[in-house]
Coordinates of C-alpha atoms and ligand atoms in Angstrom, one line a residue:
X1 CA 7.0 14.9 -9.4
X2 CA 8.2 15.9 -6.1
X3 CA 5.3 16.5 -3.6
X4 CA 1.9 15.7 -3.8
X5 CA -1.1 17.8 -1.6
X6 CA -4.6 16.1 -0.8
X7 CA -7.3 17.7 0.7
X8 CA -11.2 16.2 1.6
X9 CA -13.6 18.1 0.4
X10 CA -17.9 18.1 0.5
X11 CA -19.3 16.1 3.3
X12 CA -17.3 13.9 5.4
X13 CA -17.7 10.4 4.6
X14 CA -16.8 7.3 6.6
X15 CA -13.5 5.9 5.6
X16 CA -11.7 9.5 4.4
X17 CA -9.2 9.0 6.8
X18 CA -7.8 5.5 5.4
X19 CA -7.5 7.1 1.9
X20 CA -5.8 10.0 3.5
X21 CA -3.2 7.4 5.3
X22 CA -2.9 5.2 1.8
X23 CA -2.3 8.4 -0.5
X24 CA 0.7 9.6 2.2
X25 CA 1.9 6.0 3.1
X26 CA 2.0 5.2 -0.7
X27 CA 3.5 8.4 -1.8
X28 CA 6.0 8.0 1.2
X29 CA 7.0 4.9 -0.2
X30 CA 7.6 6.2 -3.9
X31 CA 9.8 8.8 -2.3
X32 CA 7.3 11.8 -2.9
X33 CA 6.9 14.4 0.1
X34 CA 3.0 14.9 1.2
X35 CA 1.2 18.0 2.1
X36 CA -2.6 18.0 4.0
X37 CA -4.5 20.9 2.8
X38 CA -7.0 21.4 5.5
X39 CA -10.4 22.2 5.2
X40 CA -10.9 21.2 1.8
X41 CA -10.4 24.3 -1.5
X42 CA -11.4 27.1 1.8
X43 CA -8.5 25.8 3.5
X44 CA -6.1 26.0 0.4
X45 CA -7.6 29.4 -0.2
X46 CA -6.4 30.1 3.2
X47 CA -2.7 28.8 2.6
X48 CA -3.8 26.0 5.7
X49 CA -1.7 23.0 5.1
X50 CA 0.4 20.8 7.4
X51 CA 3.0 18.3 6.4
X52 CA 2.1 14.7 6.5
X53 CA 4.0 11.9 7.5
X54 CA 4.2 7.8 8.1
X55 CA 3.7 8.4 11.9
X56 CA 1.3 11.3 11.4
X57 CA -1.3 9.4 9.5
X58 CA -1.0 6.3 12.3
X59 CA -3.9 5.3 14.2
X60 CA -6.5 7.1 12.0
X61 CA -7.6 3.9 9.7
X62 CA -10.7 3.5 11.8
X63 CA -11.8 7.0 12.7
X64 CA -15.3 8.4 11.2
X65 CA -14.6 12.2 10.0
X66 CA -11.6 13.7 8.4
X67 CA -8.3 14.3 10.2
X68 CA -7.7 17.3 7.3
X69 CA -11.5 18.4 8.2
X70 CA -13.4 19.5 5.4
X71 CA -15.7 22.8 3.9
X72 CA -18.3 23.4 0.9
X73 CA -15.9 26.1 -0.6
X74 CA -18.4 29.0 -2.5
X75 CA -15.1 31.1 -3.2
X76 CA -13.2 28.1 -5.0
X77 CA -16.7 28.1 -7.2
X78 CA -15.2 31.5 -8.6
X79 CA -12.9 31.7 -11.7
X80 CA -10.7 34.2 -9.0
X81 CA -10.9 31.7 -6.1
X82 CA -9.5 28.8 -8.5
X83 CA -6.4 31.4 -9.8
X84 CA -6.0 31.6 -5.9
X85 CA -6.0 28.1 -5.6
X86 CA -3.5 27.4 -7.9
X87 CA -1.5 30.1 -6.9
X88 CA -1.0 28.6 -3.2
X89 CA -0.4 25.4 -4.6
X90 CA 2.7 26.2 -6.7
X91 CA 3.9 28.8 -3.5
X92 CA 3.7 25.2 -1.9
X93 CA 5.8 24.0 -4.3
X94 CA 3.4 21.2 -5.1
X95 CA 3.2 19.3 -8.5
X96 CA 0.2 17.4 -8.2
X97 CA -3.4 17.4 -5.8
X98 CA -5.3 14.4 -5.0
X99 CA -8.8 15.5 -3.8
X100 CA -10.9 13.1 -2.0
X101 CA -15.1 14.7 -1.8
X102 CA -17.8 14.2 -4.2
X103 CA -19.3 15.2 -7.9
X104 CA -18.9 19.1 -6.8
X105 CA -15.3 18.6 -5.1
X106 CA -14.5 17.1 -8.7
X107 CA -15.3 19.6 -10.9
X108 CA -13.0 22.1 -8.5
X109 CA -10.4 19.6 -8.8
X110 CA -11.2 19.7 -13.0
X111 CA -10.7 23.5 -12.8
X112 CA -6.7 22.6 -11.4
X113 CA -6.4 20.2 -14.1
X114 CA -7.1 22.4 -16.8
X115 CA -4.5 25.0 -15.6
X116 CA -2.2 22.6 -15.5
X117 CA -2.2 21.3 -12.2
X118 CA -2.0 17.3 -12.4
X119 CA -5.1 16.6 -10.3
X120 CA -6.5 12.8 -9.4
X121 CA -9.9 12.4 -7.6
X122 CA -11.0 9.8 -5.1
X123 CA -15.2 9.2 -4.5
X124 CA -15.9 10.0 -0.9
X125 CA -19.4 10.7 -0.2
X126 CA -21.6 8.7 1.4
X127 CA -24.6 9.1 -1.7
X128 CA -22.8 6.7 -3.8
X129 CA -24.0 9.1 -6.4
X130 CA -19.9 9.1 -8.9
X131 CA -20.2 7.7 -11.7
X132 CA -17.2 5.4 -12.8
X133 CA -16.9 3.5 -9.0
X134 CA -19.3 1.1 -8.1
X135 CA -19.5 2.0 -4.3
X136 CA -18.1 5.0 -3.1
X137 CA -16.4 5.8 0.5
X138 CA -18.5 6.4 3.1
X139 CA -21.7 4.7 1.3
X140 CA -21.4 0.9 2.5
X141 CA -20.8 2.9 6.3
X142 CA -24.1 4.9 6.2
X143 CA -26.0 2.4 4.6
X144 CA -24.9 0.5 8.0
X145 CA -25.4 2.9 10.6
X146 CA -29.2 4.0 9.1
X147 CA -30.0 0.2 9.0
X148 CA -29.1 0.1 12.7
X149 CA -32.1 2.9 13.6
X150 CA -34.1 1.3 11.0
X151 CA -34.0 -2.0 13.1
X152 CA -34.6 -0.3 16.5
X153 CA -37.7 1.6 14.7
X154 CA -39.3 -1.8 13.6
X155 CA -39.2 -3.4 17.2
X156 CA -41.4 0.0 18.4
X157 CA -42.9 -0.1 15.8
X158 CA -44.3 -3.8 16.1
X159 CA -44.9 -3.1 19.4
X160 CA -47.3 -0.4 19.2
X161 CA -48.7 -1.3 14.9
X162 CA -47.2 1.6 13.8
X163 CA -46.2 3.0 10.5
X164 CA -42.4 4.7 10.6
X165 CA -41.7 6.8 7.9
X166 CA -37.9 7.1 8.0
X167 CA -35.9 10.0 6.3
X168 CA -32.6 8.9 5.1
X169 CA -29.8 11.1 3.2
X170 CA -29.6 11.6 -0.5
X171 CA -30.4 15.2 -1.8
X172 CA -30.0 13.8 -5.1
X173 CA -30.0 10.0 -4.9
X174 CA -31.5 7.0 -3.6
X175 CA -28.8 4.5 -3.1
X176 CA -29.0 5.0 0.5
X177 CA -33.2 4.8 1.1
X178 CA -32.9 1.8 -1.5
X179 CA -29.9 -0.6 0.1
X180 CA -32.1 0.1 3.4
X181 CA -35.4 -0.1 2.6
X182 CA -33.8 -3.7 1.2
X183 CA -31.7 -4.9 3.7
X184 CA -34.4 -3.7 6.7
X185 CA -37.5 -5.5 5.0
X186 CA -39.5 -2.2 4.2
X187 CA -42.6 -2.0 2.5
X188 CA -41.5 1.0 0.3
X189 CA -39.0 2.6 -0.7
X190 CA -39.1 6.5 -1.9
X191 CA -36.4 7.7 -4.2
X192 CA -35.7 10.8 -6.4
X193 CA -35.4 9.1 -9.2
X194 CA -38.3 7.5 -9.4
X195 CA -41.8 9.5 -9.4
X196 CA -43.6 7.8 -6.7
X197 CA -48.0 7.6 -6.5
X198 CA -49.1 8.3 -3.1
X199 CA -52.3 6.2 -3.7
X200 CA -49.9 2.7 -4.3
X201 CA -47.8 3.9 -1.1
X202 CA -51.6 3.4 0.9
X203 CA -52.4 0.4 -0.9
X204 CA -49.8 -1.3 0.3
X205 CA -50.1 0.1 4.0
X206 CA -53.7 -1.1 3.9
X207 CA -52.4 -4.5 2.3
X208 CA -49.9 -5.2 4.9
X209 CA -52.6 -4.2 7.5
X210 CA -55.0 -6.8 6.3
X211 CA -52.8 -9.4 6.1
X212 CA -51.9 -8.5 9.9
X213 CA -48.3 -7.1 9.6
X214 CA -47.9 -5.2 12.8
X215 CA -45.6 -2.8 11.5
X216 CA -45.0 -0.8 8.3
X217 CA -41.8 0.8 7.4
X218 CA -41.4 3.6 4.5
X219 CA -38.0 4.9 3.7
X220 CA -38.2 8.3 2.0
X221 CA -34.6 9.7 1.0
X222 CA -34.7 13.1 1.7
X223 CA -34.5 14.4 -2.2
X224 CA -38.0 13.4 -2.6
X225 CA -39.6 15.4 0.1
X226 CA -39.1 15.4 4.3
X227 CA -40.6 12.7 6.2
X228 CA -43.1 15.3 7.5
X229 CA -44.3 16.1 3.9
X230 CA -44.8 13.0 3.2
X231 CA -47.1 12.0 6.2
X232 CA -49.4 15.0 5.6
X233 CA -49.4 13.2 2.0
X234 CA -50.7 9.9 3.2
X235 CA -53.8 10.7 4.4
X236 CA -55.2 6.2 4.8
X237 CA -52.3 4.7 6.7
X238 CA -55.1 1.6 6.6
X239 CA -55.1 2.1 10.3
X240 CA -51.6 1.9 11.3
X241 CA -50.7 5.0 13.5
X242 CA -48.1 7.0 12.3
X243 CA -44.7 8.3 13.5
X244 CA -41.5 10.2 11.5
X245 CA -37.5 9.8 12.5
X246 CA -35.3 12.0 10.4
X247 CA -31.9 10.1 10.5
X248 CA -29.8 12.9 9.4
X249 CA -26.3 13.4 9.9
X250 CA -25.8 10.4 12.4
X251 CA -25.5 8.7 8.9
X252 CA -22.5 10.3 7.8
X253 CA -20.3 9.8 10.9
X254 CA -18.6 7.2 13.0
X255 CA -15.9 4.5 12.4
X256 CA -16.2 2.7 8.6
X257 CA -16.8 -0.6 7.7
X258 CA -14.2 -3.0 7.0
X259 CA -15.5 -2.6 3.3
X260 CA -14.9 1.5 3.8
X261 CA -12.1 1.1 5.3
X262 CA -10.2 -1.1 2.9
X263 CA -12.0 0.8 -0.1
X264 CA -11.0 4.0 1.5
X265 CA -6.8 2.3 1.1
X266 CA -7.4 0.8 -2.0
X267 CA -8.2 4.3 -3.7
X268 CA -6.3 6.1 -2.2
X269 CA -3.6 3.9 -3.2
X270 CA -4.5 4.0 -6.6
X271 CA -5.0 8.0 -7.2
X272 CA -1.1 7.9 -6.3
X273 CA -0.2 5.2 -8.3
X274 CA -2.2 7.1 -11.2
X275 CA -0.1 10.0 -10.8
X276 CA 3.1 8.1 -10.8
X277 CA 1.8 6.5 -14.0
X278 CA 1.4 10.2 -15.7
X279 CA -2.1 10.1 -15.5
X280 CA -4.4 12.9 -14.6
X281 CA -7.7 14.6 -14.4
X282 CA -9.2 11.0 -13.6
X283 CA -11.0 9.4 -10.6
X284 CA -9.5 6.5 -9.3
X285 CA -12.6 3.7 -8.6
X286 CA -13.2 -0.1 -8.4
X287 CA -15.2 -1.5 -11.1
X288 CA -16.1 -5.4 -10.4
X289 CA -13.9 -5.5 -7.7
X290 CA -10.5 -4.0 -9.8
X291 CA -9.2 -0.9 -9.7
X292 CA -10.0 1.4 -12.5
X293 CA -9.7 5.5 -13.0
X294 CA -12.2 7.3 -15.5
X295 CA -11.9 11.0 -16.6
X296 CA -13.1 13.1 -13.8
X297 CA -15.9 14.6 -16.5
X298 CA -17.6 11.4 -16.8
X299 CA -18.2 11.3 -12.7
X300 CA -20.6 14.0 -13.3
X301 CA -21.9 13.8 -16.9
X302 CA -22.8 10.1 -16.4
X303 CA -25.0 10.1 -14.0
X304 CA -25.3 7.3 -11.5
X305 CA -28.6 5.9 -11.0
X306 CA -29.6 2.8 -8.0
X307 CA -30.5 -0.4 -10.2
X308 CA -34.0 -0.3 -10.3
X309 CA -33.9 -3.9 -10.2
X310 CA -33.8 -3.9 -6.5
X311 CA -36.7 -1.7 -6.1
X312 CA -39.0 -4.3 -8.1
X313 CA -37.7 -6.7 -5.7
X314 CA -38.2 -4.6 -2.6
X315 CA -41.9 -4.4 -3.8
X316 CA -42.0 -8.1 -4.7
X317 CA -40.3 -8.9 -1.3
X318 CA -42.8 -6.3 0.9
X319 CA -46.2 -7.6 -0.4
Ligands
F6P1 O1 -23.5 14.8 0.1 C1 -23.6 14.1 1.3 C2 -24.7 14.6 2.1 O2 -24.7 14.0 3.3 C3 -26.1 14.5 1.4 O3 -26.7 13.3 1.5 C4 -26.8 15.6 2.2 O4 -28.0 16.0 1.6 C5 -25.8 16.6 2.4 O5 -24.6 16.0 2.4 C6 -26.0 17.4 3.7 O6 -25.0 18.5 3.7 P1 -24.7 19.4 4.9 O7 -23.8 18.5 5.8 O8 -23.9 20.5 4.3 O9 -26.0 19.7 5.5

């Protein structure tokens, strides 16, 4: 192996940019050249790639976004686009692809891995929804930033006895709507997994009314329905006036967390060192805290699901 290629892919996620700097650093270091593919499988479609270097991945550990910018690719989704793919790739003279996205970037990267392409994936997405990593990149940083509005909502909110319904991401899971309904002392939490009864949501309003809360907070992640939906749904607030936010994509930029950023190095790391072990068609992760990598079928076939642990003790916690 000779030179490696990485590309983001998906939605940007908080902390891309430090795996993008470990996977060059590291590979630099091993004595492999590195090539950015830009805008994700669209961009390799589109034969965009730059060189990367030590000096050109400096100063990026701390920016939000993706210095290699990213795409939802339809034509990669094509038996054609992946032939493509691969095509550019070897024009490229590149022996192995590190992609860095989510469960859909994955199975594109499977696709490379069956034709032969030695291909390593790193979860970035800010649903935490990969199985075989307990966090992924991007999560902890959201997580953060939509507990930030949350606690600017609950001082109006106070102020004026209101109910906030808050819509956070997560088209598909709740990890997000759970960790901050949690952590920003909500009195429900509304997640796609979990059916939810309307009629318990206004107990509980009327509850915290009664026992003179002068705020209620429900965070709905957006899989279940929108925020708006969902207040045409509860129809006895127990007298708290109502108001929606829709978080949306503020969640999914700015600078990570320490935690992002140092996850963000630590897999990105580890997808080259995987490589330089001869393994492939894996997922580099960190289960209880140590580096692991799991075949990139199980990220997808195993789904991931919030412990539902913490939504018993959200309820316990809100009454
Ligand atoms: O997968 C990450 C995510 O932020 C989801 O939570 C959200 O539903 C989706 O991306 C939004 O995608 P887009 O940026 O294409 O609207």
């Amino acid at each position: 192996m000779k030179r490696i290629a990485v590309l983001t892919s998906g939605g940007d996620a908080p902390g891309m940019n430090a795996a993008i700097r470990a996977v060059t650093r590291v590979a630099i270091y091993h004595g492999l050249d590195v090539v950015g593919i830009r805008r994700g499988y669209e961009g390799l479609l589109d034969g965009d790639a730059i060189p990367l270097t030590q000096s050109s991945v400096g100063g990026i550990i701390h920016h939000g976004g993706t210095i290699l910018r990213t795409a939802r690719s339809e034509r990669f989704k094509r038996s054609e686009g992946v032939t493509e793919g691969l095509a550019r790739l070897k024009g490229m003279d590149v022996d192995a692809l590190i992609v860095i996205g989510g469960e859909g970037s994955f199975r594109g990267a499977w696709e490379l891995e069956k034709r032969g392409l030695p291909t390593v994936g790193v979860p970035g997405t800010i649903d935490n929804d990969c199985a075989g990593t307990d966090e992924t990149i991007g999560y902890d940083t959201a997580v953060n930033t939509a507990l930030e509005a949350v606690k600017k909502l609950r001082d109006t909110a106070s102020s004026h006895d209101r109910l906030f319904i808050i819509e956070v991401m997560g088209r598909n899971s709740g990890f997000i709507a759970l960790q901050v309904a949690l952590a920003g002392g909500a009195e429900c939490a509304l997640l796609p997994e979990v059916p939810f009864d309307v009629e318990k949501v206004c107990q509980k309003l009327n509850y915290a009314k009664k026992r003179g809360k002068t705020h209620s907070l429900i965070i709905v992640a957006e899989g279940v329905m929108s925020a708006q939906e969902l207040a045409g749904k509860i129809l006895d607030t127990g007298g708290y006036e109502s108001r929606i936010t829709v978080l949306g994509h503020i969640q999914r930029g700015g600078s990570p967390t320490a935690f992002d950023a140092v996850l963000g190095s630590r897999l990105g790391a580890h997808a080259v060192e995987a490589l330089l072990e001869g393994k492939s068609g894996v997922m580099a992760g960190v289960t209880c805290g140590q580096v692991t990598t799991c075949p990139l079928p199980e990220t997808w076939e195993n789904k991931k699901r919030p412990d539902l642990s913490l939504l018993e003790l959200l309820n316990a916690l809100s009454i």
